mmCIF file of C-alpha atoms in Angstrom:
data_model
loop_
_atom_site.group_PDB
_atom_site.id
_atom_site.type_symbol
_atom_site.label_atom_id
_atom_site.label_comp_id
_atom_site.label_asym_id
_atom_site.label_seq_id
_atom_site.Cartn_x
_atom_site.Cartn_y
_atom_site.Cartn_z
ATOM 1 C CA ASP Y 1 5.675 2.568 -20.545
ATOM 2 C CA ALA Y 2 5.015 -0.687 -18.708
ATOM 3 C CA GLY Y 3 4.136 -0.471 -15.058
ATOM 4 C CA VAL Y 4 5.382 -2.738 -12.305
ATOM 5 C CA ILE Y 5 5.176 -6.330 -13.455
ATOM 6 C CA GLN Y 6 4.578 -9.218 -11.079
ATOM 7 C CA SER Y 7 4.461 -12.935 -11.691
ATOM 8 C CA PRO Y 8 2.730 -15.209 -11.216
ATOM 9 C CA ARG Y 9 -0.624 -13.475 -10.801
ATOM 10 C CA HIS Y 10 -2.033 -16.462 -8.930
ATOM 11 C CA GLU Y 11 -0.249 -19.229 -7.082
ATOM 12 C CA VAL Y 12 -1.792 -22.205 -5.325
ATOM 13 C CA THR Y 13 0.568 -24.476 -3.471
ATOM 14 C CA GLU Y 14 0.630 -26.984 -0.663
ATOM 15 C CA MET Y 15 1.975 -26.391 2.796
ATOM 16 C CA GLY Y 16 5.704 -26.987 2.983
ATOM 17 C CA GLN Y 17 6.428 -26.074 -0.621
ATOM 18 C CA GLU Y 18 8.751 -23.275 -1.662
ATOM 19 C CA VAL Y 19 7.114 -20.262 -3.276
ATOM 20 C CA THR Y 20 8.932 -17.629 -5.326
ATOM 21 C CA LEU Y 21 7.239 -14.374 -6.284
ATOM 22 C CA ARG Y 22 8.798 -12.142 -8.901
ATOM 23 C CA CYS Y 23 8.772 -8.417 -9.579
ATOM 24 C CA LYS Y 24 10.071 -6.127 -12.289
ATOM 25 C CA PRO Y 25 9.979 -2.485 -11.166
ATOM 26 C CA ILE Y 26 9.453 0.488 -13.430
ATOM 27 C CA SER Y 27 12.671 1.308 -15.252
ATOM 28 C CA GLY Y 28 14.620 4.074 -13.542
ATOM 29 C CA HIS Y 29 12.951 3.703 -10.165
ATOM 30 C CA ASP Y 30 15.458 3.529 -7.332
ATOM 31 C CA TYR Y 31 13.206 2.062 -4.652
ATOM 32 C CA LEU Y 32 11.383 -1.250 -4.572
ATOM 33 C CA PHE Y 33 8.909 -2.346 -1.916
ATOM 34 C CA TRP Y 34 7.287 -5.673 -1.077
ATOM 35 C CA TYR Y 35 3.915 -5.651 0.706
ATOM 36 C CA ARG Y 36 1.493 -8.286 1.924
ATOM 37 C CA GLN Y 37 -2.253 -7.685 2.166
ATOM 38 C CA THR Y 38 -4.763 -9.728 4.145
ATOM 39 C CA MET Y 39 -8.239 -9.001 5.401
ATOM 40 C CA MET Y 40 -7.095 -9.289 9.004
ATOM 41 C CA ARG Y 41 -3.901 -7.205 8.858
ATOM 42 C CA GLY Y 42 -4.402 -4.935 5.878
ATOM 43 C CA LEU Y 43 -1.420 -3.850 3.777
ATOM 44 C CA GLU Y 44 1.908 -4.484 5.505
ATOM 45 C CA LEU Y 45 5.340 -3.388 4.340
ATOM 46 C CA LEU Y 46 7.652 -6.412 4.373
ATOM 47 C CA ILE Y 47 10.917 -5.001 3.022
ATOM 48 C CA TYR Y 48 12.217 -2.254 0.783
ATOM 49 C CA PHE Y 49 15.330 -1.815 -1.342
ATOM 50 C CA ASN Y 50 17.261 1.220 -2.509
ATOM 51 C CA ASN Y 51 19.513 0.701 -5.521
ATOM 52 C CA ASN Y 52 19.218 -3.069 -5.052
ATOM 53 C CA VAL Y 53 20.303 -2.926 -1.391
ATOM 54 C CA PRO Y 54 17.828 -3.971 1.346
ATOM 55 C CA ILE Y 55 17.257 -0.968 3.602
ATOM 56 C CA ASP Y 56 14.629 -2.146 6.062
ATOM 57 C CA ASP Y 57 13.447 -5.716 6.433
ATOM 58 C CA SER Y 58 11.829 -5.284 9.836
ATOM 59 C CA GLY Y 59 8.464 -6.200 8.375
ATOM 60 C CA MET Y 60 9.540 -9.636 7.198
ATOM 61 C CA PRO Y 61 7.482 -11.968 9.391
ATOM 62 C CA GLU Y 62 10.055 -14.672 10.021
ATOM 63 C CA ASP Y 63 13.052 -16.533 8.647
ATOM 64 C CA ARG Y 64 10.904 -18.435 6.203
ATOM 65 C CA PHE Y 65 10.686 -15.229 4.185
ATOM 66 C CA SER Y 66 13.585 -13.868 2.155
ATOM 67 C CA ALA Y 67 13.887 -11.218 -0.535
ATOM 68 C CA LYS Y 68 16.588 -10.426 -3.034
ATOM 69 C CA MET Y 69 17.227 -7.833 -5.678
ATOM 70 C CA PRO Y 70 20.119 -9.038 -7.845
ATOM 71 C CA ASN Y 71 19.798 -6.103 -10.261
ATOM 72 C CA ALA Y 72 17.814 -2.948 -10.847
ATOM 73 C CA SER Y 73 15.153 -4.678 -12.907
ATOM 74 C CA PHE Y 74 14.336 -7.763 -10.874
ATOM 75 C CA SER Y 75 13.412 -8.784 -7.355
ATOM 76 C CA THR Y 76 12.153 -11.982 -5.741
ATOM 77 C CA LEU Y 77 10.299 -12.764 -2.551
ATOM 78 C CA LYS Y 78 10.708 -16.359 -1.426
ATOM 79 C CA ILE Y 79 8.791 -18.294 1.189
ATOM 80 C CA GLN Y 80 10.296 -21.587 2.268
ATOM 81 C CA PRO Y 81 8.551 -23.574 3.626
ATOM 82 C CA SER Y 82 5.138 -22.047 2.972
ATOM 83 C CA GLU Y 83 2.290 -22.278 5.511
ATOM 84 C CA PRO Y 84 -1.468 -21.702 5.155
ATOM 85 C CA ARG Y 85 -1.191 -18.445 7.146
ATOM 86 C CA ASP Y 86 1.011 -17.056 4.349
ATOM 87 C CA SER Y 87 -2.049 -16.947 2.087
ATOM 88 C CA ALA Y 88 -2.435 -13.316 1.026
ATOM 89 C CA VAL Y 89 -1.993 -10.923 -1.878
ATOM 90 C CA TYR Y 90 1.633 -9.887 -2.263
ATOM 91 C CA PHE Y 91 2.261 -6.540 -3.925
ATOM 92 C CA CYS Y 92 5.470 -5.127 -5.291
ATOM 93 C CA ALA Y 93 5.799 -1.360 -5.726
ATOM 94 C CA SER Y 94 8.483 0.998 -6.972
ATOM 95 C CA ARG Y 95 9.172 4.724 -6.883
ATOM 96 C CA PRO Y 96 11.880 7.098 -8.005
ATOM 97 C CA LEU Y 97 14.409 8.756 -5.713
ATOM 98 C CA ASP Y 98 12.989 12.264 -6.006
ATOM 99 C CA ARG Y 99 11.615 13.153 -2.572
ATOM 100 C CA GLU Y 100 9.173 15.575 -4.085
ATOM 101 C CA TYR Y 101 7.536 12.773 -5.990
ATOM 102 C CA ASN Y 102 6.279 10.429 -3.337
ATOM 103 C CA GLU Y 103 3.948 8.202 -5.305
ATOM 104 C CA GLN Y 104 4.563 4.486 -5.138
ATOM 105 C CA PHE Y 105 3.485 2.533 -8.206
ATOM 106 C CA PHE Y 106 2.062 -0.855 -7.396
ATOM 107 C CA GLY Y 107 2.053 -3.986 -9.480
ATOM 108 C CA PRO Y 108 -1.146 -6.021 -9.902
ATOM 109 C CA GLY Y 109 -0.186 -8.359 -7.076
ATOM 110 C CA THR Y 110 0.266 -12.097 -6.697
ATOM 111 C CA ARG Y 111 -2.611 -13.888 -5.002
ATOM 112 C CA LEU Y 112 -1.068 -16.740 -2.998
ATOM 113 C CA THR Y 113 -3.072 -19.603 -1.576
ATOM 114 C CA VAL Y 114 -1.300 -22.161 0.581
ATOM 115 C CA LEU Y 115 -3.374 -25.286 1.199
ATOM 116 C CA ARG K 1 -2.261 0.751 19.191
ATOM 117 C CA LYS K 2 -1.955 0.668 15.396
ATOM 118 C CA GLU K 3 0.378 3.194 13.819
ATOM 119 C CA VAL K 4 -2.312 4.379 11.402
ATOM 120 C CA GLU K 5 -5.961 3.989 12.322
ATOM 121 C CA GLN K 6 -9.036 4.388 10.167
ATOM 122 C CA ASP K 7 -12.718 3.674 10.563
ATOM 123 C CA PRO K 8 -13.206 0.571 8.379
ATOM 124 C CA GLY K 9 -16.774 1.558 7.471
ATOM 125 C CA PRO K 10 -18.470 0.689 5.262
ATOM 126 C CA PHE K 11 -19.874 4.072 4.423
ATOM 127 C CA ASN K 12 -23.017 3.736 2.312
ATOM 128 C CA VAL K 13 -24.004 7.042 0.711
ATOM 129 C CA PRO K 14 -26.287 8.117 -2.141
ATOM 130 C CA GLU K 15 -24.938 9.708 -5.290
ATOM 131 C CA GLY K 16 -24.313 13.399 -4.804
ATOM 132 C CA ALA K 17 -23.655 13.125 -1.091
ATOM 133 C CA THR K 18 -20.640 14.540 0.713
ATOM 134 C CA VAL K 19 -18.642 12.043 2.757
ATOM 135 C CA ALA K 20 -15.642 12.485 5.029
ATOM 136 C CA PHE K 21 -13.039 9.985 6.180
ATOM 137 C CA ASN K 22 -10.691 10.427 9.095
ATOM 138 C CA CYS K 23 -7.361 8.905 9.958
ATOM 139 C CA THR K 24 -5.076 9.209 12.976
ATOM 140 C CA TYR K 25 -1.396 8.325 13.193
ATOM 141 C CA SER K 26 0.685 7.628 16.270
ATOM 142 C CA ASN K 27 4.230 8.533 15.262
ATOM 143 C CA SER K 28 4.841 12.259 15.650
ATOM 144 C CA ALA K 29 7.959 11.924 13.476
ATOM 145 C CA SER K 30 5.820 11.073 10.462
ATOM 146 C CA GLN K 31 6.889 13.206 7.561
ATOM 147 C CA SER K 32 4.514 12.849 4.652
ATOM 148 C CA PHE K 33 0.939 11.786 4.183
ATOM 149 C CA PHE K 34 -1.238 10.448 1.406
ATOM 150 C CA TRP K 35 -4.576 8.998 0.466
ATOM 151 C CA TYR K 36 -4.561 5.965 -1.817
ATOM 152 C CA ARG K 37 -7.551 4.368 -3.446
ATOM 153 C CA GLN K 38 -7.948 0.618 -3.914
ATOM 154 C CA ASP K 39 -10.657 -0.929 -6.056
ATOM 155 C CA CYS K 40 -11.831 -4.447 -5.342
ATOM 156 C CA ARG K 41 -9.154 -7.024 -6.225
ATOM 157 C CA LYS K 42 -6.892 -4.321 -7.656
ATOM 158 C CA GLU K 43 -3.697 -2.643 -6.544
ATOM 159 C CA PRO K 44 -3.649 0.610 -4.533
ATOM 160 C CA LYS K 45 -3.200 3.819 -6.494
ATOM 161 C CA LEU K 46 -2.302 7.278 -5.273
ATOM 162 C CA LEU K 47 -5.336 9.529 -4.937
ATOM 163 C CA MET K 48 -3.615 12.592 -3.505
ATOM 164 C CA SER K 49 -0.867 13.814 -1.240
ATOM 165 C CA VAL K 50 -1.820 15.659 1.931
ATOM 166 C CA TYR K 51 -0.127 18.956 2.707
ATOM 167 C CA SER K 52 -0.070 20.945 5.934
ATOM 168 C CA SER K 53 -1.962 23.796 4.315
ATOM 169 C CA GLY K 54 -4.661 21.472 3.031
ATOM 170 C CA ASN K 55 -5.160 20.725 -0.635
ATOM 171 C CA GLU K 56 -7.945 20.177 -3.085
ATOM 172 C CA ASP K 57 -8.209 18.181 -6.288
ATOM 173 C CA GLY K 58 -11.570 18.572 -7.940
ATOM 174 C CA ARG K 59 -14.186 17.020 -5.661
ATOM 175 C CA PHE K 60 -11.557 15.797 -3.206
ATOM 176 C CA THR K 61 -10.141 17.798 -0.305
ATOM 177 C CA ALA K 62 -7.435 16.551 2.038
ATOM 178 C CA GLN K 63 -6.373 18.127 5.309
ATOM 179 C CA LEU K 64 -3.628 17.490 7.837
ATOM 180 C CA ASN K 65 -3.549 18.483 11.497
ATOM 181 C CA ARG K 66 -0.055 17.744 12.809
ATOM 182 C CA ALA K 67 -0.863 18.839 16.363
ATOM 183 C CA SER K 68 -3.672 16.298 16.615
ATOM 184 C CA GLN K 69 -1.943 13.771 14.312
ATOM 185 C CA TYR K 70 -5.038 13.601 12.207
ATOM 186 C CA ILE K 71 -5.688 13.423 8.440
ATOM 187 C CA SER K 72 -8.978 13.786 6.645
ATOM 188 C CA LEU K 73 -10.411 13.262 3.166
ATOM 189 C CA LEU K 74 -13.608 14.927 2.002
ATOM 190 C CA ILE K 75 -15.421 13.797 -1.122
ATOM 191 C CA ARG K 76 -18.093 16.105 -2.475
ATOM 192 C CA ASP K 77 -20.806 15.194 -4.980
ATOM 193 C CA SER K 78 -20.111 11.466 -4.698
ATOM 194 C CA LYS K 79 -20.195 9.405 -7.887
ATOM 195 C CA LEU K 80 -20.879 5.701 -8.292
ATOM 196 C CA SER K 81 -17.282 5.394 -9.488
ATOM 197 C CA ASP K 82 -16.013 6.641 -6.119
ATOM 198 C CA SER K 83 -16.959 3.282 -4.597
ATOM 199 C CA ALA K 84 -13.664 1.829 -3.377
ATOM 200 C CA THR K 85 -11.486 1.434 -0.304
ATOM 201 C CA TYR K 86 -9.585 4.561 0.742
ATOM 202 C CA LEU K 87 -6.241 3.974 2.417
ATOM 203 C CA CYS K 88 -4.575 6.522 4.675
ATOM 204 C CA VAL K 89 -0.787 6.382 4.265
ATOM 205 C CA VAL K 90 2.037 7.781 6.369
ATOM 206 C CA ASN K 91 5.736 7.899 5.517
ATOM 207 C CA LEU K 92 8.321 7.680 8.291
ATOM 208 C CA SER K 93 12.067 8.164 8.590
ATOM 209 C CA GLY K 94 13.156 10.079 5.574
ATOM 210 C CA GLY K 95 10.055 9.395 3.590
ATOM 211 C CA PHE K 96 10.512 5.825 2.421
ATOM 212 C CA LYS K 97 9.175 3.553 5.143
ATOM 213 C CA THR K 98 5.466 3.505 4.440
ATOM 214 C CA ILE K 99 2.643 2.599 6.811
ATOM 215 C CA PHE K 100 -0.823 1.969 5.390
ATOM 216 C CA GLY K 101 -4.042 2.187 7.322
ATOM 217 C CA ALA K 102 -6.464 -0.715 7.026
ATOM 218 C CA GLY K 103 -8.711 1.360 4.757
ATOM 219 C CA THR K 104 -12.225 2.733 4.775
ATOM 220 C CA ARG K 105 -14.749 1.179 2.424
ATOM 221 C CA LEU K 106 -17.107 3.462 0.542
ATOM 222 C CA PHE K 107 -20.201 2.392 -1.370
ATOM 223 C CA VAL K 108 -21.973 5.040 -3.406
ATOM 224 C CA LYS K 109 -25.522 4.046 -4.380
ATOM 225 C CA ALA K 110 -27.664 5.274 -7.264
#
């Protein structure tokens, strides 16, 4: 069974450009999470979805960031316009509904560099 | 104050040593607790859940003290392959909003 799939794995772009990160969660998982990891701030939860509906986006840093989940098998995180301080590794994770099974499964991440 | 705090380390220990990591959390409403492991340039992976009664998985023992809002991880008989960053994780509000600590780096030397 494939794990969480993220694309691209690496992205280098120039300040001001739009960046779109993509995620395919594990089939059957009801929850999807977007995280950002930097040396300075560690791993931060940006937003999470339940059954394609955004539940908590309080971690989204500002209006330049937006996330969508049009269906159960696909989500995007968009940054427009991008800035050098957005450089980080962005992880997507998913987990099933069962409260007894709390493990989140992470994708390999997208390493974003904004010049 | 950070919601989840860990000593960043690094901890440098010889093979076979016992090492302990601590973590404190600030939100008393926190409901569930975990340790994740992250290898260099890889994604985090669940190491173990942490239960109120304490739990053990092979060489790893996790403990929770709700009164002190404190979580610990003990690794016995360290292996070279244990070298990684260990992330303390707390779930809030119904178990889905997740807060990660900054991680503790461990280097096990031959």
